[in-house]
mmCIF file of C-alpha atoms and ligand atoms in Angstrom:
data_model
loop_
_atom_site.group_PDB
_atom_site.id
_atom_site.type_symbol
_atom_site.label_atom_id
_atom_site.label_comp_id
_atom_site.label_asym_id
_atom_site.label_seq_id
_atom_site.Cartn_x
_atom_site.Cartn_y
_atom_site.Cartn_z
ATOM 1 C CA UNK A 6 -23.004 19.477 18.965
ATOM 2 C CA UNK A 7 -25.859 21.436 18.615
ATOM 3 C CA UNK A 8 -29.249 19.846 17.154
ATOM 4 C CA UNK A 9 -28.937 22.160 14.091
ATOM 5 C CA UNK A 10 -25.391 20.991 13.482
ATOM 6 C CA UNK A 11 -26.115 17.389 14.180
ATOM 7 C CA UNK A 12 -29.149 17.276 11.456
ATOM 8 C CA UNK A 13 -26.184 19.111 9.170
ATOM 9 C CA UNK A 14 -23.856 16.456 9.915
ATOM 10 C CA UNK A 15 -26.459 13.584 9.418
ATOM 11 C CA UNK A 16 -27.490 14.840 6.112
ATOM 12 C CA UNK A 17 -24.115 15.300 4.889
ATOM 13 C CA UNK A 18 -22.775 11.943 5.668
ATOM 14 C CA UNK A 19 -26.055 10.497 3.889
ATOM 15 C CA UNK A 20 -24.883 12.522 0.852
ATOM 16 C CA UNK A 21 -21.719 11.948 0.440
ATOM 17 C CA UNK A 22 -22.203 8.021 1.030
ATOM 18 C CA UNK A 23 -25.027 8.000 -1.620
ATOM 19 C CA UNK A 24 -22.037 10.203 -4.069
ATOM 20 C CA UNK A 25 -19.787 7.051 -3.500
ATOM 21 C CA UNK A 26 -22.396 4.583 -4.015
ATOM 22 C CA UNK A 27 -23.002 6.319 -7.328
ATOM 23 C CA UNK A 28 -19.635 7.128 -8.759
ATOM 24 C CA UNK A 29 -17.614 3.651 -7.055
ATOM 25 C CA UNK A 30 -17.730 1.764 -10.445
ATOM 26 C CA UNK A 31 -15.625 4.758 -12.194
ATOM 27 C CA UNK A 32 -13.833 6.225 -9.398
ATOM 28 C CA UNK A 33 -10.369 4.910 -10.056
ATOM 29 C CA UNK A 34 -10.428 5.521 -13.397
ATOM 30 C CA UNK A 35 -11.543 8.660 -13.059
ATOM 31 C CA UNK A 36 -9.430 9.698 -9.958
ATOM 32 C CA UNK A 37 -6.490 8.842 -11.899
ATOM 33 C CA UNK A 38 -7.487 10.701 -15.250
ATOM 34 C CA UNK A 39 -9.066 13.837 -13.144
ATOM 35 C CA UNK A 40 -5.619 14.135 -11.347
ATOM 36 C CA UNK A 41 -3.236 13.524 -14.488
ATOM 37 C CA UNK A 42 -2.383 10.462 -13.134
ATOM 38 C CA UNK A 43 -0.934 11.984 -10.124
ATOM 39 C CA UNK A 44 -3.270 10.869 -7.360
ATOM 40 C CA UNK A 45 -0.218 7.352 -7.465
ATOM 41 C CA UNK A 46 3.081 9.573 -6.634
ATOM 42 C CA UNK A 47 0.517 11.702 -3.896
ATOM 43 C CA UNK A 48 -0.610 8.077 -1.818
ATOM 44 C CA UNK A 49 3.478 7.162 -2.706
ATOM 45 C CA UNK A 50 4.401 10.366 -0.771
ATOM 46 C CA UNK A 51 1.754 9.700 1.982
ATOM 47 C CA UNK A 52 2.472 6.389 3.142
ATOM 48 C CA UNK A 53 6.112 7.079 2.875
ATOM 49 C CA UNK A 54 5.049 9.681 6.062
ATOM 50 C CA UNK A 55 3.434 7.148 7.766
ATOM 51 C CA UNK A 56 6.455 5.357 8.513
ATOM 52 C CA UNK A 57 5.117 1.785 9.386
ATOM 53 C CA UNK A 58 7.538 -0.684 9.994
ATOM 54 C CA UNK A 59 7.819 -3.890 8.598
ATOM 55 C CA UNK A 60 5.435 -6.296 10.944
ATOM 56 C CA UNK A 61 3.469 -3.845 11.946
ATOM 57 C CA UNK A 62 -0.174 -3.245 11.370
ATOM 58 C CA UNK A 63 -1.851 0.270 9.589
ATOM 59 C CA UNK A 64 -5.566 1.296 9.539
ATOM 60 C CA UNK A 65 -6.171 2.901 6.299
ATOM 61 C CA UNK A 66 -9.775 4.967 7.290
ATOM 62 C CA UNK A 67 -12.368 6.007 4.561
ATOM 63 C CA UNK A 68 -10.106 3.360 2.195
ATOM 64 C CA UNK A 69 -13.145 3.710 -0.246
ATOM 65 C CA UNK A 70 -11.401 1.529 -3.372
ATOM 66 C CA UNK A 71 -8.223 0.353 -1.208
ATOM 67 C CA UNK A 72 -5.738 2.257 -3.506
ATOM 68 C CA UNK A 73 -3.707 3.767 -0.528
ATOM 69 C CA UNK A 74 -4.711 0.443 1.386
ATOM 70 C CA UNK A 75 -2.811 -1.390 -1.065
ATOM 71 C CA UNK A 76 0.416 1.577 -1.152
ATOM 72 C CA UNK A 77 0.163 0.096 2.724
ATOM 73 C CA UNK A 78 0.640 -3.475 2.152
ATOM 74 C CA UNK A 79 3.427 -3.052 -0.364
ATOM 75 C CA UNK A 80 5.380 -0.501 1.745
ATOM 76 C CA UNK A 81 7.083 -2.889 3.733
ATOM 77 C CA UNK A 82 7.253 -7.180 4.888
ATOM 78 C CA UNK A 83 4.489 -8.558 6.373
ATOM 79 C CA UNK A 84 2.440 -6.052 7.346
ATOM 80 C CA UNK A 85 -1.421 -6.536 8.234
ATOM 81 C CA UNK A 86 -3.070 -3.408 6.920
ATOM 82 C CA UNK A 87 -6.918 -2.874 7.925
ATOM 83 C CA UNK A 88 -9.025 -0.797 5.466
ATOM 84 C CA UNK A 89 -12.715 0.965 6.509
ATOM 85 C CA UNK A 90 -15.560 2.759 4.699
ATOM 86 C CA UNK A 91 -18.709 3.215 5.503
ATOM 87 C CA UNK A 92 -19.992 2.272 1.544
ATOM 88 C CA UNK A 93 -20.188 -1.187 1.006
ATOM 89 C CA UNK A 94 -20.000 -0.349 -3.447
ATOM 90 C CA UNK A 95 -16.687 1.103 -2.949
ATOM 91 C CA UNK A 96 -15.159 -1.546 -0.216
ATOM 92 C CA UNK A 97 -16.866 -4.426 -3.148
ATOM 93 C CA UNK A 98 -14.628 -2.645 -5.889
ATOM 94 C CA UNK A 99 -11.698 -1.917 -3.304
ATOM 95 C CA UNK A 100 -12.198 -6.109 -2.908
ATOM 96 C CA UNK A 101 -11.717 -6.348 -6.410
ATOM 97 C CA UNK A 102 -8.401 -4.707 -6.215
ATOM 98 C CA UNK A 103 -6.977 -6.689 -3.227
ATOM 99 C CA UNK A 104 -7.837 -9.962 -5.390
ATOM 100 C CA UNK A 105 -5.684 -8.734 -8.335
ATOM 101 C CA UNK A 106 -2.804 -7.933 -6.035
ATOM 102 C CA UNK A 107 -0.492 -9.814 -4.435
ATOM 103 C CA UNK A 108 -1.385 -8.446 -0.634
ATOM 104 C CA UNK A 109 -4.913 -10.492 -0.669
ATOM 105 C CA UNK A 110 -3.037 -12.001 2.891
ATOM 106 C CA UNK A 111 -2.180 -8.494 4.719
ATOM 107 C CA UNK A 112 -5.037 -6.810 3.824
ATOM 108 C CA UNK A 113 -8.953 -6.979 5.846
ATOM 109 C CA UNK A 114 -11.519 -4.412 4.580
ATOM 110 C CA UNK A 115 -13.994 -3.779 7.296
ATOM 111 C CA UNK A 116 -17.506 -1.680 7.135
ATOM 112 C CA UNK A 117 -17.456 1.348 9.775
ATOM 113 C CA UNK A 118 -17.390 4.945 10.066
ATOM 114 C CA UNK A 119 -14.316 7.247 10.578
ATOM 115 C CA UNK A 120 -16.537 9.089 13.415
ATOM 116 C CA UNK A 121 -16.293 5.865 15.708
ATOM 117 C CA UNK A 122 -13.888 3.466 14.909
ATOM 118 C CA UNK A 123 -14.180 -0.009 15.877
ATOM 119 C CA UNK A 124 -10.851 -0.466 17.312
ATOM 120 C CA UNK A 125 -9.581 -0.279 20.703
ATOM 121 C CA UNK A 126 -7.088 2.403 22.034
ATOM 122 C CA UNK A 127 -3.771 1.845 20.880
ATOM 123 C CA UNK A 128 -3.934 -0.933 17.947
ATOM 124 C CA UNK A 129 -2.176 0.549 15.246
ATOM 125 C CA UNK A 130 1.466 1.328 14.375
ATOM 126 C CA UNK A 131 0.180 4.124 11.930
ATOM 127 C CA UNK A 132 -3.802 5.572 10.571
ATOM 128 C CA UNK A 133 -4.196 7.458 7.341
ATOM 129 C CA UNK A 134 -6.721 8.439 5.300
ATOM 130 C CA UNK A 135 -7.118 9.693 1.307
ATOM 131 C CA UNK A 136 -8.916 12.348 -0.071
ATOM 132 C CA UNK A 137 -11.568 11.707 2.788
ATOM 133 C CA UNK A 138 -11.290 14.602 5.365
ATOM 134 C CA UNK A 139 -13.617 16.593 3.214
ATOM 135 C CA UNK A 140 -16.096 14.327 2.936
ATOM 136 C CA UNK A 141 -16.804 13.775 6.306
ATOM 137 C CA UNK A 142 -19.146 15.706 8.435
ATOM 138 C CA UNK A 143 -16.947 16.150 11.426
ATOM 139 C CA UNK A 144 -13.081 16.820 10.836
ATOM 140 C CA UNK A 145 -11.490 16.905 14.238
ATOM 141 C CA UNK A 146 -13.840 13.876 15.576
ATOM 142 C CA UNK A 147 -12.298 12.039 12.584
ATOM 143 C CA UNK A 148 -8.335 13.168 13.524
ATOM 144 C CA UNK A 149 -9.044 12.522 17.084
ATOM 145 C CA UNK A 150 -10.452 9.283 16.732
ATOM 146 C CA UNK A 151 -7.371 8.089 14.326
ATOM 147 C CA UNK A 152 -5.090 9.518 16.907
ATOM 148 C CA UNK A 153 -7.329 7.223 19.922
ATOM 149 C CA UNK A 154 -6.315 3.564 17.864
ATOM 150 C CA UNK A 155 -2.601 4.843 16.872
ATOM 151 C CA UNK A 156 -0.119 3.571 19.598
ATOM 152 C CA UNK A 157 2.143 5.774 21.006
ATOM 153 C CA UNK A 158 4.733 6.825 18.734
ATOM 154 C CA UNK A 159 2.777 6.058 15.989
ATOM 155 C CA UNK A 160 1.871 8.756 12.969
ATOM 156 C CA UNK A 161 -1.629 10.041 11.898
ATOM 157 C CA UNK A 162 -1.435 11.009 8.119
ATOM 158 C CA UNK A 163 -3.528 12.613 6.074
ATOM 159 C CA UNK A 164 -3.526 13.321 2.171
ATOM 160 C CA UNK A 165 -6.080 15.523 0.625
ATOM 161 C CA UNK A 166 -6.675 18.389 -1.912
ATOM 162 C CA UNK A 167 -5.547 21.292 -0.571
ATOM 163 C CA UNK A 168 -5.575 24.953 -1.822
ATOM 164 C CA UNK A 169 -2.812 26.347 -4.175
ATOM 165 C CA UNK A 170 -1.711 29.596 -3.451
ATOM 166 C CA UNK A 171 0.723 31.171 -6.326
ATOM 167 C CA UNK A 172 -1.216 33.312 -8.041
ATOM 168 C CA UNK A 173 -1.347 32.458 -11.772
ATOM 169 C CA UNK A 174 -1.296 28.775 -11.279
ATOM 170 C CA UNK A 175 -3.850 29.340 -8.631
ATOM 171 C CA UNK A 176 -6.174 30.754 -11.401
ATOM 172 C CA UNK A 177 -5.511 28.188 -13.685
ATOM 173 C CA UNK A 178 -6.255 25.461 -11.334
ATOM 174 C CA UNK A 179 -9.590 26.413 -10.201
ATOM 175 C CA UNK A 180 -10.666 27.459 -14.023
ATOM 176 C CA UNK A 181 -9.943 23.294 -14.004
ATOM 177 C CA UNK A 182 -11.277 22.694 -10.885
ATOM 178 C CA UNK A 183 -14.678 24.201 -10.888
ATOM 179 C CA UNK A 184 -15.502 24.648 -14.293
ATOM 180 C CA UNK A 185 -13.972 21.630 -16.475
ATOM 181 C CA UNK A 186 -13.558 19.525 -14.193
ATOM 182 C CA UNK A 187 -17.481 18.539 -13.493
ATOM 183 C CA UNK A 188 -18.179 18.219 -16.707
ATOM 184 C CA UNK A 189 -15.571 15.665 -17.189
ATOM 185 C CA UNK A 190 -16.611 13.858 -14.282
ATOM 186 C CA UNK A 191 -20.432 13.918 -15.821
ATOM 187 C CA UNK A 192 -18.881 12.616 -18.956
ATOM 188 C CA UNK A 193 -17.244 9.744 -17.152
ATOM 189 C CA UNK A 194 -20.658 8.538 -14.713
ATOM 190 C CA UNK A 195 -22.628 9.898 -17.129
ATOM 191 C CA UNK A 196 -24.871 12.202 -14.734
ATOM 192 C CA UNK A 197 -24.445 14.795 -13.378
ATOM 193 C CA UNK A 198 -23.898 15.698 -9.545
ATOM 194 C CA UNK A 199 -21.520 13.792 -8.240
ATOM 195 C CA UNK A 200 -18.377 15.598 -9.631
ATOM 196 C CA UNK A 201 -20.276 18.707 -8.791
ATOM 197 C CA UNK A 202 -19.535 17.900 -5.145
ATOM 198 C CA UNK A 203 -15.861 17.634 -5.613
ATOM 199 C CA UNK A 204 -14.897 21.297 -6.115
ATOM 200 C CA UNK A 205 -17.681 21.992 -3.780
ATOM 201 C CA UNK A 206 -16.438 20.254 -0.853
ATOM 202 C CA UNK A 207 -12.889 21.783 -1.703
ATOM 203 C CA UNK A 208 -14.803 25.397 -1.441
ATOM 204 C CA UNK A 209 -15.951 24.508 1.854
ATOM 205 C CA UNK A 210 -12.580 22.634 3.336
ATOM 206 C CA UNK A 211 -10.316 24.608 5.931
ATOM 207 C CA UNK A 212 -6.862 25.415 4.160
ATOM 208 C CA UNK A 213 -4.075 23.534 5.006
ATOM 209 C CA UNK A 214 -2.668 25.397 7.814
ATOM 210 C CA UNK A 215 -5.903 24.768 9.927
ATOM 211 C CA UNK A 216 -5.816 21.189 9.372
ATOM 212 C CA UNK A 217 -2.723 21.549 10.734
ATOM 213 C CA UNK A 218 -3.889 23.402 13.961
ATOM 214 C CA UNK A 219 -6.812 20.840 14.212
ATOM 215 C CA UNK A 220 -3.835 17.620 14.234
ATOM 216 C CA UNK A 221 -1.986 19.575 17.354
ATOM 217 C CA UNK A 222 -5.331 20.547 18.800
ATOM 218 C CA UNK A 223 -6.620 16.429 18.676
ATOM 219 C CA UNK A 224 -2.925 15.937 21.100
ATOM 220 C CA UNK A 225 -0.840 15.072 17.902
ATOM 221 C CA UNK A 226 3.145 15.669 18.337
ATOM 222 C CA UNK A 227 5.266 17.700 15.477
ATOM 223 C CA UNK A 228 1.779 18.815 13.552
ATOM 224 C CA UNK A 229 2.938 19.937 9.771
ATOM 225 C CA UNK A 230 2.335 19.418 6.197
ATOM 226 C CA UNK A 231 4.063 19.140 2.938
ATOM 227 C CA UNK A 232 2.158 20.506 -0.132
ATOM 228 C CA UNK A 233 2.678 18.302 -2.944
ATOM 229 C CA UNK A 234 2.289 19.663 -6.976
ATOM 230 C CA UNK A 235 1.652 22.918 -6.275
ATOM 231 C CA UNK A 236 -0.029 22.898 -3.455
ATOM 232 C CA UNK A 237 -3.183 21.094 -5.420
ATOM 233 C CA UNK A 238 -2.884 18.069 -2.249
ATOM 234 C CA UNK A 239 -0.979 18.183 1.049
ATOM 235 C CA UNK A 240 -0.287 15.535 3.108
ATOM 236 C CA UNK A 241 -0.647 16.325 6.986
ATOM 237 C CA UNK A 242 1.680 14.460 9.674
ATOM 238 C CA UNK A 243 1.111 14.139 13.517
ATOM 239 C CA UNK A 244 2.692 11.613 16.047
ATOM 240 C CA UNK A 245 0.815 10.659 19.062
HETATM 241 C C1 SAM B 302 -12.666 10.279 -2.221
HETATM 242 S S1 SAM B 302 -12.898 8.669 -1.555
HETATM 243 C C2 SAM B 302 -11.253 8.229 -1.111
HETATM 244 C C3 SAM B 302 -10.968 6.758 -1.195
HETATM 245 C C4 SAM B 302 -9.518 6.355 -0.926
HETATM 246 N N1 SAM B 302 -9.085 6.731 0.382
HETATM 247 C C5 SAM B 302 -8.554 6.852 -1.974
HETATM 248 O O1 SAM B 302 -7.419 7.192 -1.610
HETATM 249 O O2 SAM B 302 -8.879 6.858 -3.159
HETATM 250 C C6 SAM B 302 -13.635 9.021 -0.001
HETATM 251 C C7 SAM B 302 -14.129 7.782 0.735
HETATM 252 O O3 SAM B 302 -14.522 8.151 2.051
HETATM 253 C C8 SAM B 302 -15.626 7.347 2.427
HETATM 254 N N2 SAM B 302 -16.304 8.005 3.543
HETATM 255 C C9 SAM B 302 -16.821 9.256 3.568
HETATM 256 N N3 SAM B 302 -17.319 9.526 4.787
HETATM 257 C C10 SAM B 302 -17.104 8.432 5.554
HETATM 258 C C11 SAM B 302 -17.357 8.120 6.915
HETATM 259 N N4 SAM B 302 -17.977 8.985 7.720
HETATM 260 N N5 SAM B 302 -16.990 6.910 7.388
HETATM 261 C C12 SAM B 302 -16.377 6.017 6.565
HETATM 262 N N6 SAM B 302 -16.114 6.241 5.255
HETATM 263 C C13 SAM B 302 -16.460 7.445 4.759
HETATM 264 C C14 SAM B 302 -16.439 7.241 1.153
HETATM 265 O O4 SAM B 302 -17.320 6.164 1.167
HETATM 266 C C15 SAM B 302 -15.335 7.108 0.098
HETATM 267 O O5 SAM B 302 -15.040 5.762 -0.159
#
């Protein structure tokens, strides 16, 4: 990495942690009421991919409020499911969660970052991650190292927004997307910024089929992706 892109990288893992730090107090609310309540059936759908059996231990990475975290721990019996983020708000509200559940047992939240996981080689049955690839500064760094702590056989899984491609609904979706959709997000924090970054980030994320190419290109088996409403989120598979 060159200097240039390094101080890019830096810079935009500083922002994006500070967006979390500002927005963690509303973010399930308003993930669920930005997303018509689908973002539930999408983290359903993704750890359904992940295929973790029942004893077996998941890594949930950039678990920011442990929704999908939890989705993990209820799959199956006695799982132990390990959730990291680098921001400690969202890991204290994602704490809050786990203590209203039933999974407070199978569950460990740990502080880290998806570019250098603290886990040996070959730890986990399965690794996912939600709604995270875009925020990070270095895409393939964050596959690969998902695809290091996965044992052999396990699954890499990714759900995130993705880009819709039929035409009219296409339209319709980023009218929502770019122009409503911020100022609802202001509404709900009550400054603006944060929610700005959202269809930003989207602007600047790969489409689909590339994240595909970057889960074979990391050494992940039977790359693809399933787009879910739409095409508004897909959720990538890979098996190491
Ligand atoms: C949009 S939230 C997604 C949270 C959760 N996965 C979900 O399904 O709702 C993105 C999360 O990624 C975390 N994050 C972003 N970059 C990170 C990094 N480099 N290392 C660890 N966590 C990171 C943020 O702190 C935030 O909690």
């Amino acid at each position: 990495m060159t200097i240039d892109r390094f101080q890019q990288a830096a810079e935009k893992e500083k922002y994006v942690h500070s967006v979390f730090t500002a927005i963690a107090h509303r973010y399930d609310l308003l993930n669920t009421a930005l997303s018509f309540n689908q973002d539930k059936y999408w983290r359903r759908f993704a750890v359904r991919q992940a295929g973790l059996p029942a004893g077996g231990q998941a890594l949930d990475v950039c678990c920011g409020t442990a929704m999908l975290t939890l989705e993990l721990a209820r799959s199956v019996e006695k799982v132990k499911v390990t959730g990291l983020d680098f921001c400690e708000e969202m890991l204290a509200v994602g704490r809050g969660n786990i203590a209203k559940s039933n999974c407070c047992e199978a569950i460990e939240l740990v502080q880290g970052n998806a570019l250098a996981l603290p886990f040996a080689d070959n730890t986990f049955d399965c690794a996912t991650i939600g709604f995270a690839l875009r925020n990070v500064p270095d895409i393939k760094q964050t596959i690969a190292e998902m695809q290091r702590v996965v044992k052999p056989g396990g699954r890499v899984v990714s759900l995130e927004l993705a880009k819709p491609s039929a035409p009219v609904f296409k339209q319709l979706y980023y009218l929502y997307f770019e122009q409503i959709l911020p100022l609802l997000g202001k509404l709900g924090v009550g400054f603006d910024g944060p929610y700005r970054w959202l269809p930003e980030s989207l602007r600047r994320f790969p489409h689909q089929s590339v994240i595909c190419d970057y889960f074979t290109e990391v050494g992940l088996k039977q790359a693809c992706y399933h787009e879910l409403t739409g095409g508004i989120a897909a959720v990538h598979v890979g098996v190491k």
